[in-house]
Amino acid sequence: MLDPIPNHSASPHPLQVVVLAAGKGTRMRSAHPKVLQPLAGRPLLAHVLHTASALAAQRAIIVVGHGAEKVRAQFAPAGVDFVVQAPQLGTGHAVLQAAPLLDDTAVVLVLYGDVPLVRPATLAPLLDIAASGHLALLTVTLNDPTGYGRIMRDAAGVVQRIVEHKDAGPAERAVREVNTGIVAAPAGLLKRWVAGLRNDNAQGEYYLTDIVALARAEGVPVQAVACADPHETLGVNDRAQLAQLERIVQGRQAQALLAEGVTLADPARIDIRGELRCGQDVLIDVGCVFEGRVELADGVHVGPHCVLRDCSVGEGGRVEAFSHIDGARCGPGVRIGPYARLRPGTELAEHVHVGNFTEIKNSHIGPASKANHLSYVGDASVGARVNIGAGTITCNYDGVNKHRTIIEDDVFIGSDTQLVAPVRVGQGATLGAGTTLTTDAPPNQLTLSRARQATVPGWARPVKQDKQGS
Ligand code: UD1
Ligand code: MG
């Protein structure tokens, strides 16, 4: 799930990323830390770390506070460092907690754990500015700048300081260019600046934004980089914003698929919560959800309202409407659904057909075999060219243990048959409809368990008496 942080120590100014993630996220009204909330199937923080990784960060330091243990437990395997900020005394105070871990020669990029959509290409110019010894800010111009820190420039347009909304007067509030919160600076300077912050402001906090005035006082140039797409700098404070960002991410993913040559019946009606890889001429109808890693080979068609999780479909495969595939590998030319369910451990060889209301679990189905209607196949090995009739059930579970069913090549199973595992059906065997198979069926013969049909001579159906006449 997480991208490891690569070690690029060769650079003269290695990149170290500080991610601010100590805030409580009260407005999410959740028992979980905000940065663990999922966006497109991955925690918000995973998106931010992915960005750090794409920028070849040598180190990522996460400032945690509220829910620190949960964040640490989930992200420790990603090879990142954590510093705890308690209590939370402001963004400048948060960066100060990370200062002991920063190398003086490094370039430091400060990101927010709840601002997940900023693109690496947008951040790259900030890193160049910081590598040249200056302070870089990512700014954005908003129609409604309420709540944000305003970028204050002098008459020549040079950035002088940032004024937080709560500290700003009317003239300052009229400024629409705002601080996104994302900054980059040489580590040595940043460490000195955050150590010198004061909290004599409207919120009684140590503002990271005050480093701009400190830089100017020392004569260090401050350069603002404008972010052209305001979507990139959106933060998540409540569920409505999380939902808004989800749509943006899904839209980006859909556009990427279209650009790769995938046909989407409606780019607004697809959800990818993981990684979807598609070959050429893949077609995806409306309302499909893809989770985990899904691979669709050339020419695959997925019908409307399917859910595909951690699975693959081979060349030319068809998945018809309302099918659910989880943890299955499906070969070329398969026909699945409508209304099929494939569960983990299912392997379908080429040209297998699985029809409506058929469930398959932990089973291998050989080439060109068919289970077209209303069947359950679990813990089974099915050979090639087998026909599994409607209503066939492998009775794989005795309440304690799971047992395997083996069905060899070219078997024909009549409808409404139960195979009580462990049991084997020999090659070319035929099972008569309605059979309850409890011992192995020999190859190439008809086996059936069925009470002999009888007709009762002279039997008459009872006739209802007419109550009125009695
Ligand atoms: C901050 C900026 C503001 C900017 C805005 C953009 C400051 C003082 N203000 O304001 O200029 O326009 O972001 O969204 O920096 N955090 C901690 N520890 C703390 C405080 C915050 O880790 O003690 C984290 C939060 O979890 C969050 C981020 O820092 O991820 C920003 O905090 P937030 O309280 O949202 O800052 P704003 O007041 O919005
Ligand atoms: Mg904020």
XYZ file of C-alpha atoms and ligand atoms in Angstrom:
510
model
C 0.000 0.000 0.000
C 2.805 2.396 0.852
C 5.623 3.487 -1.358
C 8.987 3.056 0.337
C 11.021 6.246 0.612
C 14.055 5.754 -1.654
C 17.500 6.698 -0.379
C 18.999 9.398 -2.623
C 21.825 10.519 -0.376
C 24.066 11.380 -3.352
C 22.425 14.816 -3.903
C 24.254 17.831 -2.349
C 20.914 18.971 -0.907
C 18.982 15.813 -0.050
C 15.245 16.394 0.232
C 13.683 15.896 3.648
C 9.924 16.174 3.890
C 8.100 17.193 7.060
C 4.415 16.247 7.051
C 2.189 18.092 9.533
C -0.397 15.634 10.833
C -0.900 16.417 14.508
C -4.248 18.222 14.203
C -7.358 16.622 15.631
C -9.727 16.927 12.708
C -12.688 17.617 15.005
C -15.052 18.351 12.127
C -14.638 14.849 10.689
C -16.560 13.559 13.748
C -14.584 10.334 13.577
C -12.959 7.941 16.033
C -9.998 7.754 13.639
C -7.253 10.320 13.016
C -8.041 12.485 10.018
C -4.944 11.521 8.025
C -6.041 7.872 8.113
C -9.364 8.607 6.401
C -9.426 6.871 3.018
C -9.296 8.749 -0.271
C -9.559 6.535 -3.365
C -8.959 3.533 -1.113
C -5.767 4.809 0.541
C -5.290 6.939 3.682
C -4.861 10.669 3.086
C -1.351 10.408 4.485
C -0.434 7.707 1.944
C -1.182 10.160 -0.880
C 1.111 12.749 0.713
C 3.893 10.191 1.202
C 3.466 9.061 -2.392
C 4.142 12.651 -3.438
C 7.241 12.752 -1.212
C 8.401 9.520 -2.785
C 7.808 10.838 -6.311
C 10.058 13.805 -5.446
C 12.785 11.339 -4.382
C 12.687 12.459 -0.759
C 15.518 10.950 1.250
C 13.562 11.133 4.473
C 9.972 11.765 5.536
C 9.197 12.937 9.066
C 5.591 12.881 10.173
C 4.540 15.192 12.999
C 1.849 13.293 14.880
C -0.305 14.293 17.842
C -3.946 13.303 17.986
C -4.245 9.562 17.347
C -0.433 9.329 17.155
C -0.332 5.609 17.941
C -2.809 4.698 15.217
C -0.917 6.726 12.631
C 2.382 5.238 13.740
C 1.047 1.678 13.670
C -0.228 2.051 10.132
C 2.738 3.928 8.663
C 5.770 2.547 10.512
C 6.245 -0.114 7.777
C 6.640 2.681 5.202
C 10.071 3.524 6.607
C 9.139 7.025 7.750
C 10.075 8.811 10.987
C 7.640 10.163 13.557
C 7.878 13.003 16.013
C 5.141 13.649 18.523
C 3.826 17.165 19.016
C 1.966 17.455 22.335
C 0.370 19.834 22.959
C -0.261 21.301 19.495
C 0.858 24.918 19.695
C 0.735 25.783 16.009
C 2.281 24.942 12.639
C 5.627 26.564 13.526
C 5.762 24.597 16.770
C 5.009 21.432 14.761
C 7.993 21.975 12.461
C 10.152 22.774 15.498
C 9.495 19.235 16.806
C 11.003 17.802 13.606
C 14.036 20.120 13.647
C 16.401 17.761 15.516
C 15.948 15.180 12.739
C 16.778 17.575 9.878
C 20.259 17.661 8.300
C 21.638 21.192 7.907
C 22.570 20.520 4.275
C 19.104 19.307 3.334
C 16.278 21.039 1.553
C 13.132 20.775 3.669
C 9.662 20.623 2.168
C 6.734 21.085 4.557
C 3.512 19.337 3.480
C 0.169 18.940 5.260
C -1.117 15.431 5.912
C -4.629 16.574 5.019
C -3.739 18.205 1.676
C -3.358 15.136 -0.543
C -3.771 16.289 -4.156
C -0.767 18.528 -4.787
C 1.244 17.214 -7.731
C 4.993 16.560 -7.594
C 5.449 18.743 -10.703
C 3.851 21.662 -8.839
C 6.307 21.267 -5.964
C 9.496 20.786 -7.991
C 10.097 24.569 -8.506
C 9.923 25.117 -4.730
C 12.715 22.600 -4.217
C 14.923 24.382 -6.765
C 14.337 27.717 -5.010
C 15.193 26.233 -1.618
C 18.293 24.525 -3.035
C 19.524 27.982 -4.103
C 19.268 29.173 -0.480
C 15.936 31.009 -0.664
C 12.572 30.484 1.020
C 9.834 29.169 -1.298
C 6.059 29.350 -0.748
C 3.273 27.723 -2.698
C 0.424 30.202 -3.038
C -2.963 30.170 -4.697
C -5.403 32.935 -5.607
C -8.939 32.295 -4.422
C -12.234 34.072 -5.063
C -13.035 33.612 -1.391
C -9.837 33.735 0.695
C -11.673 33.635 4.040
C -9.764 31.746 6.713
C -6.437 31.600 4.909
C -3.164 33.407 5.557
C -2.758 36.329 3.113
C 0.410 36.905 1.072
C 1.538 40.498 1.671
C 3.760 42.027 -1.020
C 5.401 45.442 -1.163
C 4.854 47.980 -3.957
C 7.446 46.164 -6.067
C 5.572 42.893 -5.639
C 8.169 41.365 -3.317
C 6.704 39.048 -0.667
C 7.215 40.573 2.782
C 5.125 38.559 5.216
C 2.022 36.411 5.686
C -0.887 37.650 7.785
C -3.263 35.049 9.191
C -6.954 35.748 8.584
C -7.666 36.224 12.296
C -4.860 38.773 12.598
C -5.692 40.631 9.386
C -7.329 44.046 9.027
C -9.784 44.928 6.231
C -7.101 45.930 3.700
C -5.164 42.703 4.320
C -8.334 40.612 4.120
C -8.994 42.068 0.664
C -5.901 40.221 -0.630
C -6.919 37.096 -2.531
C -3.495 35.488 -2.872
C -3.215 33.044 0.028
C -0.742 30.720 1.663
C -1.339 27.051 0.873
C 0.831 26.143 3.869
C 3.351 24.347 1.686
C 6.858 25.789 1.996
C 10.400 24.746 1.125
C 13.579 26.091 2.705
C 17.223 25.242 3.375
C 17.182 23.153 6.574
C 19.764 25.250 8.421
C 17.752 28.443 7.957
C 14.399 26.806 8.670
C 15.663 25.368 11.958
C 16.899 28.774 13.088
C 13.668 30.501 12.064
C 11.262 28.083 13.776
C 13.341 28.284 16.951
C 12.831 32.085 16.934
C 9.031 32.165 16.485
C 6.793 33.965 18.995
C 3.127 33.409 19.752
C 1.932 36.988 20.306
C -0.933 36.782 17.818
C -4.708 36.376 17.702
C -4.571 32.590 18.222
C -1.670 32.467 20.699
C 0.060 29.984 18.352
C 3.550 29.635 16.920
C 2.822 30.344 13.246
C 5.065 28.754 10.638
C 3.989 31.606 8.392
C 6.004 34.078 10.482
C 9.222 32.635 9.014
C 8.539 34.812 5.954
C 9.046 38.023 7.932
C 12.091 36.478 9.659
C 13.619 35.613 6.282
C 13.033 39.144 4.981
C 14.596 40.615 8.145
C 17.743 38.575 7.406
C 17.685 39.574 3.756
C 16.902 36.045 2.549
C 14.807 36.229 -0.638
C 11.285 34.802 -0.466
C 9.773 33.472 -3.680
C 6.102 32.623 -4.110
C 5.205 29.930 -6.628
C 1.619 30.219 -7.824
C -0.372 26.996 -8.020
C -2.503 27.223 -11.144
C -5.010 24.526 -10.167
C -6.738 25.360 -6.849
C -7.896 21.729 -6.610
C -4.346 20.692 -5.772
C -4.220 22.688 -2.565
C -7.624 21.716 -1.187
C -7.513 20.392 2.350
C -9.803 17.954 4.133
C -11.489 19.331 7.231
C -14.900 17.648 7.071
C -16.731 14.826 5.305
C -18.085 17.131 2.615
C -14.561 18.157 1.622
C -13.423 14.523 1.724
C -16.252 13.627 -0.659
C -15.334 16.554 -2.918
C -11.690 15.412 -3.078
C -12.789 11.833 -3.757
C -14.620 13.043 -6.882
C -11.545 15.015 -7.980
C -9.264 11.988 -7.592
C -11.739 9.716 -9.367
C -12.017 12.262 -12.172
C -8.225 12.387 -12.547
C -8.026 8.586 -12.642
C -10.816 8.341 -15.215
C -9.135 10.933 -17.447
C -5.852 8.997 -17.196
C -7.620 5.805 -18.321
C -9.245 7.592 -21.267
C -5.851 8.965 -22.261
C -4.464 5.405 -22.177
C -7.169 4.306 -24.612
C -9.687 2.712 -22.262
C -13.358 3.222 -23.150
C -15.426 4.382 -20.187
C -19.181 4.488 -20.770
C -19.216 7.444 -18.367
C -16.003 8.821 -16.836
C -18.081 10.222 -13.952
C -19.364 6.778 -13.009
C -16.290 4.697 -12.193
C -14.518 4.336 -8.842
C -10.948 3.085 -8.570
C -9.776 2.480 -5.025
C -6.367 1.089 -5.767
C -4.580 0.377 -9.016
C -6.325 -0.534 -12.262
C -4.157 -1.604 -15.186
C -5.767 -2.004 -18.580
C -4.586 -3.362 -21.918
C -5.755 -2.096 -25.301
C -9.423 -1.697 -26.201
C -10.769 -2.356 -22.742
C -14.367 -1.223 -22.206
C -15.832 -0.440 -18.792
C -19.540 0.236 -18.407
C -21.107 2.471 -15.753
C -21.091 1.987 -12.007
C -18.062 -0.313 -11.653
C -15.849 -0.289 -8.551
C -12.227 -1.466 -8.691
C -10.359 -2.159 -5.457
C -6.795 -3.243 -4.733
C -4.837 -4.334 -7.804
C -6.901 -5.193 -10.846
C -5.537 -6.111 -14.254
C -7.684 -6.232 -17.385
C -5.933 -7.583 -20.479
C -6.514 -6.475 -24.078
C -10.112 -6.435 -25.241
C -11.735 -7.117 -21.864
C -15.278 -5.800 -21.444
C -16.724 -5.162 -17.988
C -20.494 -4.722 -17.852
C -22.375 -2.288 -15.636
C -22.264 -2.356 -11.834
C -19.480 -4.875 -11.299
C -17.131 -4.926 -8.305
C -13.608 -6.207 -9.041
C -11.038 -6.522 -6.258
C -7.483 -7.902 -6.473
C -8.097 -9.878 -9.648
C -7.120 -10.255 -13.270
C -9.085 -10.983 -16.434
C -7.312 -12.385 -19.493
C -7.480 -11.202 -23.079
C -10.958 -10.858 -24.517
C -12.684 -11.824 -21.266
C -16.252 -10.659 -20.633
C -17.576 -9.748 -17.204
C -21.312 -9.201 -17.447
C -23.491 -6.934 -15.289
C -23.609 -7.159 -11.481
C -20.717 -9.577 -11.108
C -18.460 -9.578 -8.044
C -14.891 -10.790 -8.417
C -12.530 -10.901 -5.450
C -9.090 -12.487 -5.396
C -9.561 -14.442 -8.639
C -7.420 -15.014 -11.730
C -9.450 -15.390 -14.884
C -7.908 -16.584 -18.141
C -8.400 -15.369 -21.692
C -11.826 -15.626 -23.272
C -13.731 -16.199 -20.034
C -17.448 -15.338 -19.744
C -18.459 -14.295 -16.240
C -21.944 -13.324 -15.110
C -24.317 -11.617 -15.112
C -24.667 -12.001 -11.333
C -21.623 -14.214 -10.809
C -19.534 -14.244 -7.657
C -15.876 -15.306 -7.686
C -14.197 -15.462 -4.288
C -10.522 -15.623 -3.280
C -8.469 -18.512 -4.612
C -10.520 -18.911 -7.778
C -8.598 -19.631 -10.942
C -10.449 -19.861 -14.217
C -8.515 -21.243 -17.187
C -9.154 -20.004 -20.730
C -12.700 -19.910 -22.097
C -14.392 -20.892 -18.830
C -18.025 -19.783 -18.531
C -19.486 -18.875 -15.140
C -23.101 -17.851 -15.329
C -25.782 -16.260 -13.213
C -25.963 -16.908 -9.473
C -22.910 -19.141 -9.513
C -20.398 -18.791 -6.682
C -16.862 -20.158 -6.945
C -14.331 -20.195 -4.110
C -10.755 -21.502 -3.826
C -11.135 -23.649 -6.919
C -9.351 -24.232 -10.187
C -11.608 -24.582 -13.207
C -10.001 -26.070 -16.317
C -10.201 -24.812 -19.905
C -13.625 -24.480 -21.557
C -15.503 -25.787 -18.525
C -18.905 -24.286 -17.728
C -20.992 -23.634 -14.624
C -23.716 -21.522 -16.100
C -26.516 -21.482 -13.554
C -27.115 -21.371 -9.800
C -24.170 -23.428 -8.550
C -21.674 -23.400 -5.667
C -18.191 -24.690 -6.393
C -15.856 -24.498 -3.384
C -12.463 -26.126 -2.707
C -12.646 -27.984 -6.012
C -10.311 -28.935 -8.834
C -12.264 -29.073 -12.052
C -10.698 -30.371 -15.261
C -11.184 -29.300 -18.869
C -14.482 -29.295 -20.808
C -16.543 -30.120 -17.717
C -20.226 -29.201 -17.740
C -21.577 -28.375 -14.302
C -25.372 -28.449 -14.473
C -27.734 -25.964 -12.883
C -27.997 -26.149 -9.114
C -24.859 -28.227 -8.551
C -23.302 -27.888 -5.119
C -19.967 -29.027 -3.745
C -20.664 -29.854 -0.099
C -17.180 -28.887 1.028
C -17.790 -28.116 4.701
C -18.767 -30.559 7.434
C -19.084 -27.868 10.069
C -15.424 -28.166 11.096
C -13.266 -29.099 8.126
C -13.147 -28.135 4.466
C -12.771 -30.999 1.999
C -11.816 -31.017 -1.689
C -13.830 -32.163 -4.650
C -11.985 -33.390 -7.723
C -13.764 -33.424 -11.055
C -11.659 -34.753 -13.915
C -11.725 -33.762 -17.601
C -14.860 -34.142 -19.750
C -17.207 -34.864 -16.850
C -20.911 -34.040 -17.287
C -22.792 -33.241 -14.083
C -26.577 -33.266 -14.273
C -28.647 -30.564 -12.613
C -29.303 -30.412 -8.888
C -26.388 -32.617 -7.923
C -24.586 -32.537 -4.582
C -20.981 -33.679 -4.373
C -20.239 -34.515 -0.739
C -16.509 -33.919 -0.347
C -13.991 -35.410 -0.214
C -15.020 -37.029 -3.458
C -13.650 -37.603 -6.975
C -15.466 -37.825 -10.289
C -13.421 -39.786 -12.822
C -12.626 -38.580 -16.327
C -15.548 -38.649 -18.743
C -18.050 -39.661 -16.049
C -21.665 -38.575 -16.159
C -23.664 -37.868 -12.991
C -27.411 -38.128 -13.349
C -29.558 -35.182 -12.366
C -30.421 -35.044 -8.681
C -27.523 -37.230 -7.580
C -26.092 -36.980 -4.068
C -22.564 -38.269 -4.628
C -20.932 -39.575 -1.438
C -18.305 -41.909 -2.887
C -16.075 -41.578 -5.958
C -17.684 -41.909 -9.379
C -15.747 -44.107 -11.836
C -14.584 -42.710 -15.189
C -16.659 -42.910 -18.367
C -19.791 -44.310 -16.706
C -23.168 -42.969 -15.612
C -23.509 -42.713 -11.844
C -26.706 -41.593 -10.224
C -28.384 -41.803 -6.837
C -32.079 -41.481 -7.284
C -35.144 -43.244 -5.919
C -36.698 -45.185 -8.769
C -39.643 -43.342 -10.290
C -43.034 -44.947 -9.575
C -46.557 -44.342 -10.779
C -49.375 -45.337 -8.373
C -52.225 -46.929 -10.286
C -55.763 -45.851 -9.387
C -54.648 -42.979 -7.153
C -57.138 -40.095 -7.079
C -56.415 -36.565 -5.980
C -58.629 -35.506 -3.029
C -61.441 -33.155 -4.036
C -62.618 -30.207 -1.914
C -66.199 -30.462 -0.604
C -68.544 -27.558 -1.436
C -69.421 -26.082 2.049
C -72.651 -24.301 0.914
C -74.247 -27.457 -0.275
C -73.527 -29.458 2.942
C -2.610 27.276 7.962
C -1.698 28.476 7.688
C -2.401 29.447 6.730
C -2.802 28.743 5.452
C -3.632 27.508 5.764
C -3.821 26.704 4.510
C -0.354 28.844 9.684
C -0.214 29.636 10.912
N -1.416 29.128 8.925
O -3.730 27.771 8.652
O -1.549 30.537 6.426
O -3.523 29.632 4.616
O -2.964 26.656 6.719
O -4.694 25.642 4.763
O 0.474 28.009 9.398
N -0.946 21.171 12.568
C -0.101 20.477 13.411
N 0.180 20.981 14.643
C -0.348 22.166 15.081
C -1.207 22.874 14.210
C -1.489 22.355 12.967
O 0.392 19.408 13.054
O -0.038 22.555 16.209
C -1.243 20.622 11.243
C -2.709 20.299 11.056
O -2.952 18.946 11.387
C -2.904 20.558 9.574
C -1.908 21.671 9.260
O -0.943 21.622 10.297
O -2.564 19.439 8.800
C -2.540 23.055 9.172
O -3.177 23.343 10.390
P -4.501 24.203 10.422
O -4.926 24.329 11.840
O -5.475 23.691 9.454
O -3.938 25.641 9.940
P -4.809 26.840 9.440
O -5.243 27.638 10.616
O -5.821 26.397 8.479
Mg -6.596 24.513 7.866
